[in-house]
mmCIF file of C-alpha atoms in Angstrom:
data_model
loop_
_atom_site.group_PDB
_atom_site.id
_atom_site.type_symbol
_atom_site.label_atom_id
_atom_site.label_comp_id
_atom_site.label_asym_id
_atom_site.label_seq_id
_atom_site.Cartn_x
_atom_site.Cartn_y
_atom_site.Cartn_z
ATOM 1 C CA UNK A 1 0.000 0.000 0.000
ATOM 2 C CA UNK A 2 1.117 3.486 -0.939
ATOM 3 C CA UNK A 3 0.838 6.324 1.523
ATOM 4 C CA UNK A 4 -0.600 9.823 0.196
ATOM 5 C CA UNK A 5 2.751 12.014 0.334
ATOM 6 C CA UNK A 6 1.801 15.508 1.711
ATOM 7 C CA UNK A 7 2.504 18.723 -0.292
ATOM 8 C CA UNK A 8 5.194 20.876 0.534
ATOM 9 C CA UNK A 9 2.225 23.750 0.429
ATOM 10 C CA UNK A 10 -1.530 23.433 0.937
ATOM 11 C CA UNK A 11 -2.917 24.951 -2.197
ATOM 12 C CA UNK A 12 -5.247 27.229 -1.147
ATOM 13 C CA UNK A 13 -7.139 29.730 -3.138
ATOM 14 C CA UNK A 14 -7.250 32.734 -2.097
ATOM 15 C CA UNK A 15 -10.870 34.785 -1.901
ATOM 16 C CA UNK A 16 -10.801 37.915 -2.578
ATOM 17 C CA UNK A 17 -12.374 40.386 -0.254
ATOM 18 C CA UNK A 18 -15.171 42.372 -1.703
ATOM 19 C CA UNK A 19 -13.598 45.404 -1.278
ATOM 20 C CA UNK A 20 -10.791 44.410 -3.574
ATOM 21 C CA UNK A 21 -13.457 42.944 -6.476
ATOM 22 C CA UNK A 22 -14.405 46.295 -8.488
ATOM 23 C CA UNK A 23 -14.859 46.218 -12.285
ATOM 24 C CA UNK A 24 -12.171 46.719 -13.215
ATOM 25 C CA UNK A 25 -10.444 43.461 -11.762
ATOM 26 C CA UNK A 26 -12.872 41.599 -13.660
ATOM 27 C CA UNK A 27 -12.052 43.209 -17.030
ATOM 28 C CA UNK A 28 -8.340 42.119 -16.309
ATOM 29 C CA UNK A 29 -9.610 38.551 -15.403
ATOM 30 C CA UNK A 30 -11.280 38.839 -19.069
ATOM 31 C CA UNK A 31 -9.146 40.974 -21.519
ATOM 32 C CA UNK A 32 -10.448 39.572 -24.446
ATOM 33 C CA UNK A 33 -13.847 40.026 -24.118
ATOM 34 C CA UNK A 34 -14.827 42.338 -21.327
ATOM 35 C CA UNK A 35 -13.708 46.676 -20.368
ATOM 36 C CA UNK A 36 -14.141 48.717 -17.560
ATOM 37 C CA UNK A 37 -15.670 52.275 -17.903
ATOM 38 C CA UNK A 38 -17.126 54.221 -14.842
ATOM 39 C CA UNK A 39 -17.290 51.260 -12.220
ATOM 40 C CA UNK A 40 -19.047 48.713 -14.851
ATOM 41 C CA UNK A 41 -18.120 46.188 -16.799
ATOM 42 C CA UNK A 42 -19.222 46.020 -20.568
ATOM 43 C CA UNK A 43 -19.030 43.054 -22.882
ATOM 44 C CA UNK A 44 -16.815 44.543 -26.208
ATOM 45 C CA UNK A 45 -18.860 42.351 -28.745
ATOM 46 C CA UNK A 46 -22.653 42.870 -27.028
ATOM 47 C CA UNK A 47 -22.181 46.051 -25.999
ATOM 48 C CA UNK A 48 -24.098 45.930 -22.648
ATOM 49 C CA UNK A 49 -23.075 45.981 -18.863
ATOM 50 C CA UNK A 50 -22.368 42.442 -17.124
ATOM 51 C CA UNK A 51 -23.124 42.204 -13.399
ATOM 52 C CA UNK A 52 -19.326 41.586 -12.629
ATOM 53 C CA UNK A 53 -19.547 40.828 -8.701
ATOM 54 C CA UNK A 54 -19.980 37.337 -9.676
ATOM 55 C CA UNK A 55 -17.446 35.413 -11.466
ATOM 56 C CA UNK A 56 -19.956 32.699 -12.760
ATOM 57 C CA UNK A 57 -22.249 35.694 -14.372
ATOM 58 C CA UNK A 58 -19.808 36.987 -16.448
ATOM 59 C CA UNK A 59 -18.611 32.539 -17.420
ATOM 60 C CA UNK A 60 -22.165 32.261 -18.347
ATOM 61 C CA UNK A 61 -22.458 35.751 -20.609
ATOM 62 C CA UNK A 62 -19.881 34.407 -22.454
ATOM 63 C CA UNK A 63 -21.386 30.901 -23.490
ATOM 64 C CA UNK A 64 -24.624 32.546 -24.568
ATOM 65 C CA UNK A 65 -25.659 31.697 -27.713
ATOM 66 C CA UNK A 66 -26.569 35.766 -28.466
ATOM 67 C CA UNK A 67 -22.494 36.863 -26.972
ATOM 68 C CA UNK A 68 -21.485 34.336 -29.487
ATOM 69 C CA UNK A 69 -23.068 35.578 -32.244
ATOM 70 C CA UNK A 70 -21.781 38.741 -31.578
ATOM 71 C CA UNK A 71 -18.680 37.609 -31.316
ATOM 72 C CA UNK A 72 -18.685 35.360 -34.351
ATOM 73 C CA UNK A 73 -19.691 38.592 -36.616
ATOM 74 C CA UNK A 74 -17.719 41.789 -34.509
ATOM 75 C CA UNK A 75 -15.564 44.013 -36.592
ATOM 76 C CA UNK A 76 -12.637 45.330 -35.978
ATOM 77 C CA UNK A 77 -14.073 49.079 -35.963
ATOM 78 C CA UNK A 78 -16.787 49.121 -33.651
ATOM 79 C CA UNK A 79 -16.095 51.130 -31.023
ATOM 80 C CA UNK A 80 -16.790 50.522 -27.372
ATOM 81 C CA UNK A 81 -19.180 52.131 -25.419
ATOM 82 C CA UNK A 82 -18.861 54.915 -22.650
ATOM 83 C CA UNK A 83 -20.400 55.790 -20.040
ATOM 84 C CA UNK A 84 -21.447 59.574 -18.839
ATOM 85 C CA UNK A 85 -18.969 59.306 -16.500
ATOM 86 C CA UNK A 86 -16.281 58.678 -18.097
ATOM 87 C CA UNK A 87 -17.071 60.939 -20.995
ATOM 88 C CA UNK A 88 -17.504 63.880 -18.659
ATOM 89 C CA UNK A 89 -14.056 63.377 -17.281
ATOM 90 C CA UNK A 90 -12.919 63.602 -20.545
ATOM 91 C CA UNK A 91 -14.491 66.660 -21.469
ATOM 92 C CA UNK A 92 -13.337 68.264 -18.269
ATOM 93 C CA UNK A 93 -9.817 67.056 -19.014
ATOM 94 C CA UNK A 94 -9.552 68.676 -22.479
ATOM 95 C CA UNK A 95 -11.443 71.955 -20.957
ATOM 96 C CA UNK A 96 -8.506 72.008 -19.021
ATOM 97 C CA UNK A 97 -5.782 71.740 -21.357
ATOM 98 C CA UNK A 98 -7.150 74.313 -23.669
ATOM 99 C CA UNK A 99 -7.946 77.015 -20.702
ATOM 100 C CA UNK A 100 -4.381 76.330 -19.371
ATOM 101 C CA UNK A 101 -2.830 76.617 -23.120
ATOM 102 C CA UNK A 102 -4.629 80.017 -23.212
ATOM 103 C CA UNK A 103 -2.982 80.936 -19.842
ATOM 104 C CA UNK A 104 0.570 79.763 -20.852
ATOM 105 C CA UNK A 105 0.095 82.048 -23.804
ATOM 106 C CA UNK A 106 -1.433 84.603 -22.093
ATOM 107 C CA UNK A 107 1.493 85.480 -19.693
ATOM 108 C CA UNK A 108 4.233 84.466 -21.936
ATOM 109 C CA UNK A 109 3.081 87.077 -24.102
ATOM 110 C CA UNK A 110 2.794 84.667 -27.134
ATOM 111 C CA UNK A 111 -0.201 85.800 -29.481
ATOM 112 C CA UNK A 112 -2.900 82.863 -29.725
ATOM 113 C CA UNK A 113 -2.016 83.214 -34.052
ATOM 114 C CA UNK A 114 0.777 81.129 -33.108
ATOM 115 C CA UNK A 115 -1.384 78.423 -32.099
ATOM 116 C CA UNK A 116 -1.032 76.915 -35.941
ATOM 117 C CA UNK A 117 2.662 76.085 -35.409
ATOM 118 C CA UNK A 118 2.384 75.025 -32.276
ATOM 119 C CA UNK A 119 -0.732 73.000 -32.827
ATOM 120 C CA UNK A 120 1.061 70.394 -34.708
ATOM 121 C CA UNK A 121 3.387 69.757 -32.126
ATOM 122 C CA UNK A 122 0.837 69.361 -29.245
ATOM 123 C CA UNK A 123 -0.961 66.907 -31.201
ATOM 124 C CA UNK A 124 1.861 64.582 -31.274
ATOM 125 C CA UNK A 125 3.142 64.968 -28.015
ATOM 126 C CA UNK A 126 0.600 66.188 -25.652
ATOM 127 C CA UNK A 127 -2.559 63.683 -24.919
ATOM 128 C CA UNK A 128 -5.311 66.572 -24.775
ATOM 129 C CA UNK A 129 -3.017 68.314 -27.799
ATOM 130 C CA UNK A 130 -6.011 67.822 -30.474
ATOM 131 C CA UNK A 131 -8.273 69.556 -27.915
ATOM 132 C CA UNK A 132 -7.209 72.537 -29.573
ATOM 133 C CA UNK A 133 -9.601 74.254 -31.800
ATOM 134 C CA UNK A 134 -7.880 74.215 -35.292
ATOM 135 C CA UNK A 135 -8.238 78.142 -35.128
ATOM 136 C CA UNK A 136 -7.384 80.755 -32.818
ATOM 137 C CA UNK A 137 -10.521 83.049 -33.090
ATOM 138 C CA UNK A 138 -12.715 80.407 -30.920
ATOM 139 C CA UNK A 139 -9.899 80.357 -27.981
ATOM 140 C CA UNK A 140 -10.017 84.350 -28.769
ATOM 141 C CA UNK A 141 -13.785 84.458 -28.036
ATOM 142 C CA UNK A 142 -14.362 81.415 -25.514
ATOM 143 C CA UNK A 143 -11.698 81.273 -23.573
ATOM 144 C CA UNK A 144 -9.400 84.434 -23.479
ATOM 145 C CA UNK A 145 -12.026 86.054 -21.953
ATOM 146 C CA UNK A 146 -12.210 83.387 -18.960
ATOM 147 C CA UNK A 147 -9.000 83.828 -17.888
ATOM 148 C CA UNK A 148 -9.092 87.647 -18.665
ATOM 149 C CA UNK A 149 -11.939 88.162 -15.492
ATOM 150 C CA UNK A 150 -9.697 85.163 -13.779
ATOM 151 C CA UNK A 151 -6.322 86.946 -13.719
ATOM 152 C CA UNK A 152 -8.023 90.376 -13.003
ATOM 153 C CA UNK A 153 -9.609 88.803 -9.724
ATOM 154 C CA UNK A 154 -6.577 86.941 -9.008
ATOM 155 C CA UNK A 155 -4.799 91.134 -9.168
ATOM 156 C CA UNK A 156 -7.761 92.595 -7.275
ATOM 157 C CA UNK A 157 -7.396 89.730 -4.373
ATOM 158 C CA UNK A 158 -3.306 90.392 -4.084
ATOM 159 C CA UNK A 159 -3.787 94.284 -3.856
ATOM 160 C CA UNK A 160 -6.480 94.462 -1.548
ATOM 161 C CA UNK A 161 -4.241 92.022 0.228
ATOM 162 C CA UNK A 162 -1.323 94.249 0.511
#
């Protein structure tokens, strides 16, 4: 008779606590066929949210016979959905950029016509550089004015300081 020989260590799988499982953990379990965006998990070929605190939801999205379809006839371009969230980070982001170009150029002194040669460059090396209107008049009208009344405040605040 053979004895059972003991392993050096007890495999034991860990469980992960459920403040550790988010969304995104799930779309890293699943990088082929699920993303995170805004705290939910969407399916890339259905284009729909998956319930993603359970491991054996998101096993059984992926044998359905409508996920495989899906699958079987995705293209390359679609794009992936997003949510409001996410989206309105993004526009905040690029508001941002611009209103903080329009500063930079502001006190440097650099006239916002210059924005055409140094539009290309931003584009390639910046990632909110193609937030940049593609002429200078809108930053002239929009946002100039912005961070006109901003500095002015910012002068009024230091000399009523002093």
């Amino acid at each position: 008779m053979s004895k059972r020989v003991a392993p050096d260590k007890p495999t034991v799988a860990k469980k992960l606590r459920n403040s550790q499982l988010t969304a995104k953990y799930r779309a890293e379990q699943y990088p082929n066929d699920y993303y995170e965006s805004g705290q939910q998990l969407f399916c890339k070929f259905c284009q729909h949210t998956i319930d993603w605190t359970r491991k054996d939801i998101c096993n059984d999205h992926l044998k359905s016979k409508v996920h495989l379809k899906n699958k079987a006839k995705s293209t390359a371009g679609k794009s992936l959905q997003v949510t409001i969230e996410a989206m309105t980070q993004s526009i905040d982001a690029r508001r941002e950029f611009v209103e903080d170009f329009v500063a930079m150029c502001a006190e440097a002194d650099i006239p916002l016509e210059k924005m055409k040669r140094i539009r290309p460059f931003l584009v390639k090396h910046c990632k909110q550089g193609g937030a940049l209107p593609e002429n200078a008049s809108s930053l002239r009208e929009t946002h100039l004015p912005r961070q006109f009344n901003t500095m002015l405040n910012m002068s009024t605040c230091t000399r009523s300081s002093s």
